[in-house]
XYZ file of C-alpha atoms in Angstrom:
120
model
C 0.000 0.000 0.000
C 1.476 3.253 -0.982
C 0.547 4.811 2.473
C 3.146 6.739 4.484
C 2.391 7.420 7.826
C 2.968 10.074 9.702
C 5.203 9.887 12.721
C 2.702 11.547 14.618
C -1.009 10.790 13.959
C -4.634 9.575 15.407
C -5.881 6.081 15.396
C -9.767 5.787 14.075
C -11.715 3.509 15.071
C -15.600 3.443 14.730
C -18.437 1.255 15.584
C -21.244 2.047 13.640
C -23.713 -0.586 15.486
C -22.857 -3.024 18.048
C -20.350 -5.397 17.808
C -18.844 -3.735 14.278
C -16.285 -2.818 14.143
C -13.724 -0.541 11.515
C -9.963 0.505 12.592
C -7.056 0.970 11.237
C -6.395 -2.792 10.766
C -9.841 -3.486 8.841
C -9.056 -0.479 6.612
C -5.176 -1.361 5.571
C -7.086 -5.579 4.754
C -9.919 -3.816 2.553
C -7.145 -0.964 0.987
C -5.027 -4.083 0.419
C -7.866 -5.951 -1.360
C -8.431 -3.180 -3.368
C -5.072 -2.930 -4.561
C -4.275 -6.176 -4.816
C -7.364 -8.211 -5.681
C -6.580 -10.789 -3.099
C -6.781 -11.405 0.247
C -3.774 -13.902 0.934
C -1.720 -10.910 -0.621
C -3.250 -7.956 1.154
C -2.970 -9.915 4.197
C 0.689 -10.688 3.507
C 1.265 -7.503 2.954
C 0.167 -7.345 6.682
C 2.221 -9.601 7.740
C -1.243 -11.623 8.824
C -1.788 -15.174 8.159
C -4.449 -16.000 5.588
C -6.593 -17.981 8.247
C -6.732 -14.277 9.901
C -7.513 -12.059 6.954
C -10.278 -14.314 5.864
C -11.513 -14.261 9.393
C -11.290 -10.607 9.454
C -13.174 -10.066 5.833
C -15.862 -12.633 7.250
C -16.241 -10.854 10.485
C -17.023 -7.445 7.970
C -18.987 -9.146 5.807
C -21.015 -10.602 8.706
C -21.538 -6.786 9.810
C -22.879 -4.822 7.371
C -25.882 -5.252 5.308
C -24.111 -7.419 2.249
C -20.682 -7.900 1.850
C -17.984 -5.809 1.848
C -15.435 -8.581 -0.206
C -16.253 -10.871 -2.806
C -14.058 -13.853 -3.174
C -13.731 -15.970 -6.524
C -12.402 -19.547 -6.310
C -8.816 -20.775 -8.029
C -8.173 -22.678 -10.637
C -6.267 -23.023 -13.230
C -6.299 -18.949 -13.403
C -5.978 -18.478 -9.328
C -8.528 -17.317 -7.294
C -9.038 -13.555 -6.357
C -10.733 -11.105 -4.536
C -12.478 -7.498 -4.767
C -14.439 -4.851 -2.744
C -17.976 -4.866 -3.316
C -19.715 -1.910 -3.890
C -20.829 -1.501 -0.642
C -17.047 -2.192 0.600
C -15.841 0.700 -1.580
C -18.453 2.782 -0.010
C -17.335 1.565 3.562
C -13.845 2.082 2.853
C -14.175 5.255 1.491
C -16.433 6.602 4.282
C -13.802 5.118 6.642
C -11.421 6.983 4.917
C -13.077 10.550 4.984
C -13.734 10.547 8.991
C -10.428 9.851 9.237
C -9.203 12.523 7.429
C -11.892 15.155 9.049
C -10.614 13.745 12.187
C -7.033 14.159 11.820
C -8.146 17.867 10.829
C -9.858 18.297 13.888
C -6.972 17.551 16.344
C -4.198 18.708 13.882
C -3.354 21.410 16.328
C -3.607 20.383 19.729
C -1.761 17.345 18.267
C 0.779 19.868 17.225
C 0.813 21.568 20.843
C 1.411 17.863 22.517
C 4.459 17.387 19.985
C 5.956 20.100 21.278
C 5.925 19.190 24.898
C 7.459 15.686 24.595
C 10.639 15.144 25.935
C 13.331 14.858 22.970
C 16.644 12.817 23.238
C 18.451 14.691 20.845
């Protein structure tokens, strides 16, 4: 994932109903997924297990309305994977409150940087 992340930032996570669950994690499987069309490599790219990224895209799948992740079988072309409409639409959502909320705190954030001790 061509993310860089800042040295400083806010975690998000949200729970739209109970017992769902979105954070960071969730996001960086269903970005992966996106980008890579599977979930073996998107949880690789983790450094997650398969057993645990399919776990993870059931457990999402299991909490909204329809699924978030589609997953094809192999063969002799390989299996694959991709974000359902509605996961697009979760991801993206996802990906907008966390952006408003890393606006919101951007400078208190800023005020705490400055008052942690340095060893340099």
């Amino acid at each position: 994932m061509a993310r860089t992340k800042p040295s400083t930032s806010i975690h998000l996570r949200v729970m739209p109903a109970p017992g769902v669950a979105l954070g960071p994690g969730k996001r960086d499987l269903l970005a992966g997924i996106r980008e890579t069309g599977s979930i073996a490599a998107a949880g690789r790219r983790m450094r997650m297990s398969y057993r645990r990224a399919w776990q993870l895209v059931e457990e999402l799948n299991r909490g909204f309305r329809g699924p978030l992740v589609e997953a094809s079988k192999g063969g002799s072309g390989g299996g694959g994977a991709r974000l359902t409409r509605l996961g697009d639409t979760v991801l993206d959502r996802y990906e907008r409150m966390r952006a408003a909320a890393n606006a919101a705190v951007a400078t208190d954030l800023a005020a705490l940087r400055r008052l942690v001790a340095r060893d340099d």
